[in-house]
Amino acid sequence: MPFRLPPLVLAIALLLSGVAASGCRSATNTKPAENVSSRRPRIFVRADAARVGRGLTLAELRARARQPVYRDWISYEGTATGWAQLPALAMQYLLTRDAEAAERVGEALDRTPFPYAEHTSTAAAVYHSAIAFDWVRDALSAEQAGRIAAKLVEGAEHLKQGVTAPSINHNYSLESLYGVATVALAIYGESERCTQKALEYLTAVDHMLQGDDMLLDAFRAKGGTWAEGNHYTPFVVVHPFLMTLRALTTATNTDYFHLIRERYGDFLEPMAKFLVANVRPDFTLERIGDVTQRVVLRDTFLRPSLELLASELDDAALQGQVRSFLQEASTYYGREFVPDLFGWMMLVSYDSRLPSEPSYRTLPLAMRFGEETYEHIMLRSGWGENSTLITYLSGDHFTDHQHFDKGHFLIYRNGGVIVDGGTYSSMYGESWSNYSTRTLAHNNVLVHDPDELPYESVRRTIVYPDGGQRLIRGHQSHRTWGHYLNARGTAGLDTAAVAAFDADARLNRYQYVKTDLTNAYGEKTTWIDRQLLYLALADYLVVKDRVITSEALDKYWLLHFQERPAVDGETPDGGVTDYASATLVRARRTGVLTLPGKTVVYSGGLLIKPLLPGERTVSIIGGPGYEYYNRFARKDFPPEKAAAPERESGHWRMEVSPSEPTARTVFLHAMQITDVDRKEMVPTRYLRSTDGRMEGALFSSPKVQYVALFSASLDERGDTFQRAELPIVYQLDAVARTTHVLVELQPGLEVGVSVNGSTLGTYRTTQGGVLSFDDLGLGTRSVRIEPE
């Protein structure tokens, strides 16, 4: 049931809400309220006699310590010199009644002041202290416990505004939530004042969670996803969120996991898939948004977070897929996947009784997360180590930790063959403001408006134009999901919208997405969209961009690489090298990633063939002094702190631009995702229907050919008006069986397909407007598609 206070108790709690200055040192105990356990421990572990809460009991915890499967997480021999060490040391007291461990924890809690310089560090100090205090409380004197409780209140007061006046899309509020909730549970019952303070905090926590348009509503709307990049999302958002819910579930009669399943669309299931899908085949995190070297999962708490999440899933198959994934990840990281410091998290989160089948490799290959909000899309050829992963970003803008990268995509195949440029060094600093967060550092399109000028921004940093998407700052402090939705249109936060998403789930012949990016670029574009058509069985990718402006402007199509590419067999020098009418760019990813349990050898390749515009220049930019170069500012913006090699911050990029500025521009690129040794692309050419209604690429591979066609319309009114009208007629020479995939057709339409005048069959376009069929014939083929 929801946590609610009687009116009289609530009034008293509010009346006493100013006790932080004097702490809660009164020795007068109060009778515990029915909704909070009166017994300790209560946070993550329940007293054996507890009648309140759900979850692991102390006896069950000690029984785990005797099971071989938990042996790696039982002992902790570290010191109490840091806040994160305190729960690990306190766990030793729970397991063995080690009085010395409890004494060391109590001494550290009593004598060490909280750090108040940086929010995340403060929150971590507070919640680690609260957990440890709960676990060792019965070994402390009343006087020492009183001092510690007062200090915990001081910490909670510092964090409280993040709960009572949260930013519903920002990580600070999640960290605050964890800190305030655990303090409330830790100080409850210490004295009358402490109990009233605890009830005040718990009321605020409950409101932030399940008030109208608050956090659970926001998570439901975003389908369990979060938009702050792969440093903050798993570690500073999902982890404190899940730990808060587990603490409340063990210590109170409010089971928030049950509430999520029953009232909030069970967003725990897509959240679990989202976390698993964001790990690349090399078992490092995808490089999205503000990320650090933490993309390598050594010495993190990703596993305990996912184990906790798996234990709260209703779907046994998904439980098995998550657990299977974690077992595979453990082969890459060994003991360092979960360090001794975080072993206590595994003891309270890992349930060895849960299934580890079916394999995570049975998860879907095409996945869309945060539909109509965040829009994080992942396309795969498979889930194996040598499989291809294409990550595509599209959707709304929520916080400053997002980048201006709507339509940005990444390709991993035995290494990051195209990468996300820049690194997260100094937030609002020169490099972060002018490169790593900007469209320029991503695999996007630039539209250069000469009227855009440099200006002074946050922290007096000069921000230079890059030709990219609108810069949105100061719009991440929305108190509720409703406030965010109200500002979404007026502040231009609805930056991109998915017009179509589709996949051939049965045969995996194609995976497809189309996005309207116009709002992201603002008034300088009349229309801009991007389409990715991935032919997974052959590892071919076709990317089409329509870019329409009211006047002729310079436009650039970008891809970023970790290593120096080659153009038509030539190796460019450092700096800016232009190639007129270049036909093939070859990118590679080599090297090794040495992980504790396995060494990953990178051997990926990518062949890129520009098809449109016909008259073009391919520029290669990179090398020393040009890795983070803005051609409009004529300046390089290196990070203030060098990026760790595993960040893959990109040292080179390609830019494709029309030979002359244009108002109506189409970029069309065909790619073959392959191995590092391949130098030549399968014969690939531009294909246009004889009626001019569709255009695309023909891949003449020897075993199976592929036709990939898009509407040729340049209608700036949008997706509905850009759909290709029937009939469609086109010709090709077939040297092998041909798979045809046509997109941007009217959805749900029954069509007839004939080849050389003979009926091939009747088909129906999908709800995504896709038509696919196979033609086994060879030689000249004249294909006609018309409505039935």
PDB file of C-alpha atoms in Angstrom, residues 84-296:
ATOM      1  CA  ALA A  84      31.788   3.220   0.129  1.00  0.00           C
ATOM      2  CA  GLN A  85      33.721   0.901   2.459  1.00  0.00           C
ATOM      3  CA  LEU A  86      31.296   1.327   5.342  1.00  0.00           C
ATOM      4  CA  PRO A  87      28.520  -1.048   4.167  1.00  0.00           C
ATOM      5  CA  ALA A  88      31.142  -3.632   3.213  1.00  0.00           C
ATOM      6  CA  LEU A  89      32.589  -3.496   6.714  1.00  0.00           C
ATOM      7  CA  ALA A  90      29.164  -3.384   8.349  1.00  0.00           C
ATOM      8  CA  MET A  91      28.175  -6.491   6.400  1.00  0.00           C
ATOM      9  CA  GLN A  92      30.908  -8.364   8.291  1.00  0.00           C
ATOM     10  CA  TYR A  93      29.085  -7.534  11.500  1.00  0.00           C
ATOM     11  CA  LEU A  94      25.786  -8.831  10.104  1.00  0.00           C
ATOM     12  CA  LEU A  95      27.421 -12.060   8.979  1.00  0.00           C
ATOM     13  CA  THR A  96      29.641 -12.838  11.945  1.00  0.00           C
ATOM     14  CA  ARG A  97      28.772 -10.402  14.740  1.00  0.00           C
ATOM     15  CA  ASP A  98      32.314  -9.057  14.410  1.00  0.00           C
ATOM     16  CA  ALA A  99      32.300  -6.400  17.147  1.00  0.00           C
ATOM     17  CA  GLU A 100      35.543  -4.885  15.939  1.00  0.00           C
ATOM     18  CA  ALA A 101      34.033  -4.282  12.501  1.00  0.00           C
ATOM     19  CA  ALA A 102      31.001  -2.609  14.068  1.00  0.00           C
ATOM     20  CA  GLU A 103      33.258  -0.460  16.244  1.00  0.00           C
ATOM     21  CA  ARG A 104      35.280   0.691  13.222  1.00  0.00           C
ATOM     22  CA  VAL A 105      32.104   1.561  11.349  1.00  0.00           C
ATOM     23  CA  GLY A 106      30.683   3.455  14.303  1.00  0.00           C
ATOM     24  CA  GLU A 107      33.906   5.382  14.805  1.00  0.00           C
ATOM     25  CA  ALA A 108      34.036   6.395  11.133  1.00  0.00           C
ATOM     26  CA  LEU A 109      30.373   7.438  11.112  1.00  0.00           C
ATOM     27  CA  ASP A 110      30.802   9.421  14.318  1.00  0.00           C
ATOM     28  CA  ARG A 111      33.977  11.300  13.482  1.00  0.00           C
ATOM     29  CA  THR A 112      34.064  11.869   9.709  1.00  0.00           C
ATOM     30  CA  PRO A 113      32.197  14.910   8.351  1.00  0.00           C
ATOM     31  CA  PHE A 114      30.241  14.594   5.123  1.00  0.00           C
ATOM     32  CA  PRO A 115      31.742  16.155   1.979  1.00  0.00           C
ATOM     33  CA  TYR A 116      29.479  18.878   0.624  1.00  0.00           C
ATOM     34  CA  ALA A 117      31.445  20.020  -2.433  1.00  0.00           C
ATOM     35  CA  GLU A 118      29.810  17.829  -5.100  1.00  0.00           C
ATOM     36  CA  HIS A 119      26.266  16.466  -5.061  1.00  0.00           C
ATOM     37  CA  THR A 120      26.873  12.887  -6.175  1.00  0.00           C
ATOM     38  CA  SER A 121      29.715  12.435  -3.694  1.00  0.00           C
ATOM     39  CA  THR A 122      27.612  13.887  -0.895  1.00  0.00           C
ATOM     40  CA  ALA A 123      24.700  11.603  -1.669  1.00  0.00           C
ATOM     41  CA  ALA A 124      26.974   8.541  -1.790  1.00  0.00           C
ATOM     42  CA  ALA A 125      28.457   9.450   1.593  1.00  0.00           C
ATOM     43  CA  VAL A 126      24.975   9.828   3.070  1.00  0.00           C
ATOM     44  CA  TYR A 127      23.371   6.623   1.795  1.00  0.00           C
ATOM     45  CA  HIS A 128      26.419   4.468   2.478  1.00  0.00           C
ATOM     46  CA  SER A 129      26.488   5.861   6.019  1.00  0.00           C
ATOM     47  CA  ALA A 130      22.771   5.258   6.550  1.00  0.00           C
ATOM     48  CA  ILE A 131      23.025   1.642   5.402  1.00  0.00           C
ATOM     49  CA  ALA A 132      26.041   0.949   7.585  1.00  0.00           C
ATOM     50  CA  PHE A 133      24.417   2.607  10.619  1.00  0.00           C
ATOM     51  CA  ASP A 134      21.316   0.444  10.304  1.00  0.00           C
ATOM     52  CA  TRP A 135      23.422  -2.708  10.136  1.00  0.00           C
ATOM     53  CA  VAL A 136      25.634  -1.992  13.164  1.00  0.00           C
ATOM     54  CA  ARG A 137      23.163   0.004  15.263  1.00  0.00           C
ATOM     55  CA  ASP A 138      22.696  -2.611  17.968  1.00  0.00           C
ATOM     56  CA  ALA A 139      26.462  -2.629  18.618  1.00  0.00           C
ATOM     57  CA  LEU A 140      26.613   1.126  19.278  1.00  0.00           C
ATOM     58  CA  SER A 141      25.936   3.025  22.467  1.00  0.00           C
ATOM     59  CA  ALA A 142      22.855   5.233  22.637  1.00  0.00           C
ATOM     60  CA  GLU A 143      25.040   8.321  22.892  1.00  0.00           C
ATOM     61  CA  GLN A 144      27.109   7.450  19.824  1.00  0.00           C
ATOM     62  CA  ALA A 145      24.003   6.443  17.883  1.00  0.00           C
ATOM     63  CA  GLY A 146      22.428   9.779  18.730  1.00  0.00           C
ATOM     64  CA  ARG A 147      25.392  11.690  17.335  1.00  0.00           C
ATOM     65  CA  ILE A 148      25.403   9.614  14.171  1.00  0.00           C
ATOM     66  CA  ALA A 149      21.642   9.987  13.692  1.00  0.00           C
ATOM     67  CA  ALA A 150      22.004  13.776  14.003  1.00  0.00           C
ATOM     68  CA  LYS A 151      24.724  13.713  11.368  1.00  0.00           C
ATOM     69  CA  LEU A 152      22.560  11.624   9.043  1.00  0.00           C
ATOM     70  CA  VAL A 153      19.763  14.168   9.387  1.00  0.00           C
ATOM     71  CA  GLU A 154      22.254  16.895   8.504  1.00  0.00           C
ATOM     72  CA  GLY A 155      23.151  14.979   5.331  1.00  0.00           C
ATOM     73  CA  ALA A 156      19.531  14.320   4.446  1.00  0.00           C
ATOM     74  CA  GLU A 157      18.666  17.983   4.881  1.00  0.00           C
ATOM     75  CA  HIS A 158      21.389  18.828   2.392  1.00  0.00           C
ATOM     76  CA  LEU A 159      19.830  16.427  -0.125  1.00  0.00           C
ATOM     77  CA  LYS A 160      16.172  17.007   0.706  1.00  0.00           C
ATOM     78  CA  GLN A 161      15.452  19.659  -1.893  1.00  0.00           C
ATOM     79  CA  GLY A 162      16.293  17.117  -4.607  1.00  0.00           C
ATOM     80  CA  VAL A 163      13.297  15.139  -3.328  1.00  0.00           C
ATOM     81  CA  THR A 164      10.814  17.836  -2.332  1.00  0.00           C
ATOM     82  CA  ALA A 165      11.552  19.950  -5.435  1.00  0.00           C
ATOM     83  CA  PRO A 166      13.113  17.437  -7.834  1.00  0.00           C
ATOM     84  CA  SER A 167      14.281  17.667 -11.414  1.00  0.00           C
ATOM     85  CA  ILE A 168      12.289  14.701 -12.615  1.00  0.00           C
ATOM     86  CA  ASN A 169      14.681  13.858 -15.489  1.00  0.00           C
ATOM     87  CA  HIS A 170      17.987  14.525 -13.729  1.00  0.00           C
ATOM     88  CA  ASN A 171      20.339  12.159 -11.928  1.00  0.00           C
ATOM     89  CA  TYR A 172      20.792  14.471  -8.913  1.00  0.00           C
ATOM     90  CA  SER A 173      17.233  13.806  -7.826  1.00  0.00           C
ATOM     91  CA  LEU A 174      17.725  10.037  -7.959  1.00  0.00           C
ATOM     92  CA  GLU A 175      20.855  10.267  -5.834  1.00  0.00           C
ATOM     93  CA  SER A 176      19.001  12.544  -3.403  1.00  0.00           C
ATOM     94  CA  LEU A 177      16.116  10.088  -3.271  1.00  0.00           C
ATOM     95  CA  TYR A 178      18.406   7.219  -2.285  1.00  0.00           C
ATOM     96  CA  GLY A 179      20.112   9.302   0.382  1.00  0.00           C
ATOM     97  CA  VAL A 180      16.953  10.707   1.968  1.00  0.00           C
ATOM     98  CA  ALA A 181      15.122   7.351   1.901  1.00  0.00           C
ATOM     99  CA  THR A 182      17.940   5.407   3.554  1.00  0.00           C
ATOM    100  CA  VAL A 183      18.427   8.092   6.207  1.00  0.00           C
ATOM    101  CA  ALA A 184      14.715   7.946   7.019  1.00  0.00           C
ATOM    102  CA  LEU A 185      14.884   4.179   7.455  1.00  0.00           C
ATOM    103  CA  ALA A 186      18.118   4.367   9.424  1.00  0.00           C
ATOM    104  CA  ILE A 187      17.028   6.974  11.994  1.00  0.00           C
ATOM    105  CA  TYR A 188      13.473   5.705  12.442  1.00  0.00           C
ATOM    106  CA  GLY A 189      12.838   4.778  16.073  1.00  0.00           C
ATOM    107  CA  GLU A 190      15.988   6.424  17.464  1.00  0.00           C
ATOM    108  CA  SER A 191      13.951   9.077  19.266  1.00  0.00           C
ATOM    109  CA  GLU A 192      10.676  10.906  18.925  1.00  0.00           C
ATOM    110  CA  ARG A 193      12.344  13.641  16.937  1.00  0.00           C
ATOM    111  CA  CYS A 194      14.160  11.157  14.705  1.00  0.00           C
ATOM    112  CA  THR A 195      10.971   9.252  14.049  1.00  0.00           C
ATOM    113  CA  GLN A 196       9.071  12.398  13.125  1.00  0.00           C
ATOM    114  CA  LYS A 197      11.914  13.403  10.828  1.00  0.00           C
ATOM    115  CA  ALA A 198      11.924   9.939   9.299  1.00  0.00           C
ATOM    116  CA  LEU A 199       8.184  10.146   8.638  1.00  0.00           C
ATOM    117  CA  GLU A 200       8.616  13.539   7.023  1.00  0.00           C
ATOM    118  CA  TYR A 201      11.323  12.153   4.746  1.00  0.00           C
ATOM    119  CA  LEU A 202       9.337   9.036   3.879  1.00  0.00           C
ATOM    120  CA  THR A 203       6.312  11.128   2.961  1.00  0.00           C
ATOM    121  CA  ALA A 204       8.478  13.229   0.630  1.00  0.00           C
ATOM    122  CA  VAL A 205      10.066  10.102  -0.853  1.00  0.00           C
ATOM    123  CA  ASP A 206       6.697   8.493  -1.482  1.00  0.00           C
ATOM    124  CA  HIS A 207       5.396  11.655  -3.153  1.00  0.00           C
ATOM    125  CA  MET A 208       8.421  11.852  -5.417  1.00  0.00           C
ATOM    126  CA  LEU A 209       7.900   8.245  -6.404  1.00  0.00           C
ATOM    127  CA  GLN A 210       4.156   7.933  -6.893  1.00  0.00           C
ATOM    128  CA  GLY A 211       2.721  11.412  -6.778  1.00  0.00           C
ATOM    129  CA  ASP A 212       0.856  12.473  -9.904  1.00  0.00           C
ATOM    130  CA  ASP A 213       3.319  12.984 -12.778  1.00  0.00           C
ATOM    131  CA  MET A 214       6.263  12.145 -10.547  1.00  0.00           C
ATOM    132  CA  LEU A 215       9.093   9.651 -10.943  1.00  0.00           C
ATOM    133  CA  LEU A 216       7.187   6.407 -11.515  1.00  0.00           C
ATOM    134  CA  ASP A 217       4.988   8.166 -14.056  1.00  0.00           C
ATOM    135  CA  ALA A 218       8.105   9.547 -15.756  1.00  0.00           C
ATOM    136  CA  PHE A 219       9.729   6.113 -15.915  1.00  0.00           C
ATOM    137  CA  ARG A 220       6.504   4.630 -17.286  1.00  0.00           C
ATOM    138  CA  ALA A 221       6.326   7.317 -19.990  1.00  0.00           C
ATOM    139  CA  LYS A 222       9.954   6.675 -20.958  1.00  0.00           C
ATOM    140  CA  GLY A 223       9.498   2.918 -20.940  1.00  0.00           C
ATOM    141  CA  GLY A 224      12.089   2.317 -18.232  1.00  0.00           C
ATOM    142  CA  THR A 225      14.800   4.209 -20.133  1.00  0.00           C
ATOM    143  CA  TRP A 226      16.858   7.234 -19.155  1.00  0.00           C
ATOM    144  CA  ALA A 227      18.616   9.800 -21.331  1.00  0.00           C
ATOM    145  CA  GLU A 228      21.755  10.874 -19.444  1.00  0.00           C
ATOM    146  CA  GLY A 229      24.288   8.727 -21.254  1.00  0.00           C
ATOM    147  CA  ASN A 230      26.023   5.531 -20.294  1.00  0.00           C
ATOM    148  CA  HIS A 231      27.984   6.988 -17.418  1.00  0.00           C
ATOM    149  CA  TYR A 232      25.031   8.429 -15.527  1.00  0.00           C
ATOM    150  CA  THR A 233      22.123   6.225 -16.619  1.00  0.00           C
ATOM    151  CA  PRO A 234      23.221   2.821 -15.244  1.00  0.00           C
ATOM    152  CA  PHE A 235      25.332   4.005 -12.318  1.00  0.00           C
ATOM    153  CA  VAL A 236      23.859   7.290 -11.086  1.00  0.00           C
ATOM    154  CA  VAL A 237      20.200   6.801 -12.034  1.00  0.00           C
ATOM    155  CA  VAL A 238      19.091   3.173 -12.312  1.00  0.00           C
ATOM    156  CA  HIS A 239      21.290   1.924  -9.458  1.00  0.00           C
ATOM    157  CA  PRO A 240      20.111   4.432  -6.801  1.00  0.00           C
ATOM    158  CA  PHE A 241      16.534   4.079  -8.045  1.00  0.00           C
ATOM    159  CA  LEU A 242      16.482   0.301  -7.660  1.00  0.00           C
ATOM    160  CA  MET A 243      18.322   0.405  -4.341  1.00  0.00           C
ATOM    161  CA  THR A 244      15.831   2.940  -2.997  1.00  0.00           C
ATOM    162  CA  LEU A 245      12.920   0.703  -3.956  1.00  0.00           C
ATOM    163  CA  ARG A 246      14.559  -2.359  -2.431  1.00  0.00           C
ATOM    164  CA  ALA A 247      15.333  -0.516   0.825  1.00  0.00           C
ATOM    165  CA  LEU A 248      11.741   0.685   1.127  1.00  0.00           C
ATOM    166  CA  THR A 249      10.396  -2.763   0.277  1.00  0.00           C
ATOM    167  CA  THR A 250      12.428  -4.521   2.983  1.00  0.00           C
ATOM    168  CA  ALA A 251      11.808  -1.884   5.659  1.00  0.00           C
ATOM    169  CA  THR A 252       8.164  -0.896   5.103  1.00  0.00           C
ATOM    170  CA  ASN A 253       4.863  -2.392   4.069  1.00  0.00           C
ATOM    171  CA  THR A 254       4.943  -0.499   0.757  1.00  0.00           C
ATOM    172  CA  ASP A 255       6.148  -2.819  -1.997  1.00  0.00           C
ATOM    173  CA  TYR A 256       7.084  -0.406  -4.763  1.00  0.00           C
ATOM    174  CA  PHE A 257       8.074  -3.167  -7.166  1.00  0.00           C
ATOM    175  CA  HIS A 258       4.569  -4.572  -6.898  1.00  0.00           C
ATOM    176  CA  LEU A 259       3.142  -1.102  -7.491  1.00  0.00           C
ATOM    177  CA  ILE A 260       5.226  -0.723 -10.647  1.00  0.00           C
ATOM    178  CA  ARG A 261       4.004  -4.052 -11.960  1.00  0.00           C
ATOM    179  CA  GLU A 262       0.372  -3.314 -11.166  1.00  0.00           C
ATOM    180  CA  ARG A 263       0.008   0.421 -11.808  1.00  0.00           C
ATOM    181  CA  TYR A 264       2.912   1.688 -13.895  1.00  0.00           C
ATOM    182  CA  GLY A 265       3.022  -0.557 -16.938  1.00  0.00           C
ATOM    183  CA  ASP A 266       5.733  -2.787 -15.452  1.00  0.00           C
ATOM    184  CA  PHE A 267       8.532  -0.665 -16.887  1.00  0.00           C
ATOM    185  CA  LEU A 268      10.989  -2.911 -15.026  1.00  0.00           C
ATOM    186  CA  GLU A 269      10.966  -5.316 -17.984  1.00  0.00           C
ATOM    187  CA  PRO A 270      12.004  -2.812 -20.689  1.00  0.00           C
ATOM    188  CA  MET A 271      14.461  -1.300 -18.186  1.00  0.00           C
ATOM    189  CA  ALA A 272      16.204  -4.671 -17.879  1.00  0.00           C
ATOM    190  CA  LYS A 273      16.339  -5.103 -21.658  1.00  0.00           C
ATOM    191  CA  PHE A 274      17.599  -1.546 -22.069  1.00  0.00           C
ATOM    192  CA  LEU A 275      20.515  -2.114 -19.697  1.00  0.00           C
ATOM    193  CA  VAL A 276      21.499  -5.396 -21.339  1.00  0.00           C
ATOM    194  CA  ALA A 277      21.135  -4.036 -24.878  1.00  0.00           C
ATOM    195  CA  ASN A 278      23.426  -1.083 -24.112  1.00  0.00           C
ATOM    196  CA  VAL A 279      26.375  -3.421 -23.652  1.00  0.00           C
ATOM    197  CA  ARG A 280      28.357  -4.008 -26.843  1.00  0.00           C
ATOM    198  CA  PRO A 281      29.536  -7.450 -28.001  1.00  0.00           C
ATOM    199  CA  ASP A 282      32.913  -6.701 -26.365  1.00  0.00           C
ATOM    200  CA  PHE A 283      31.050  -6.343 -23.038  1.00  0.00           C
ATOM    201  CA  THR A 284      31.719  -2.652 -22.649  1.00  0.00           C
ATOM    202  CA  LEU A 285      28.999  -0.034 -22.545  1.00  0.00           C
ATOM    203  CA  GLU A 286      27.924   1.715 -25.712  1.00  0.00           C
ATOM    204  CA  ARG A 287      29.407   5.221 -25.963  1.00  0.00           C
ATOM    205  CA  ILE A 288      26.295   7.383 -25.576  1.00  0.00           C
ATOM    206  CA  GLY A 289      26.095  10.907 -24.145  1.00  0.00           C
ATOM    207  CA  ASP A 290      28.516  11.918 -21.408  1.00  0.00           C
ATOM    208  CA  VAL A 291      30.637   8.813 -20.820  1.00  0.00           C
ATOM    209  CA  THR A 292      33.978   8.093 -19.147  1.00  0.00           C
ATOM    210  CA  GLN A 293      36.328   5.125 -18.894  1.00  0.00           C
ATOM    211  CA  ARG A 294      33.527   3.535 -16.849  1.00  0.00           C
ATOM    212  CA  VAL A 295      32.348   2.078 -20.162  1.00  0.00           C
ATOM    213  CA  VAL A 296      34.609  -0.793 -19.122  1.00  0.00           C
TER     214      VAL A 296
END
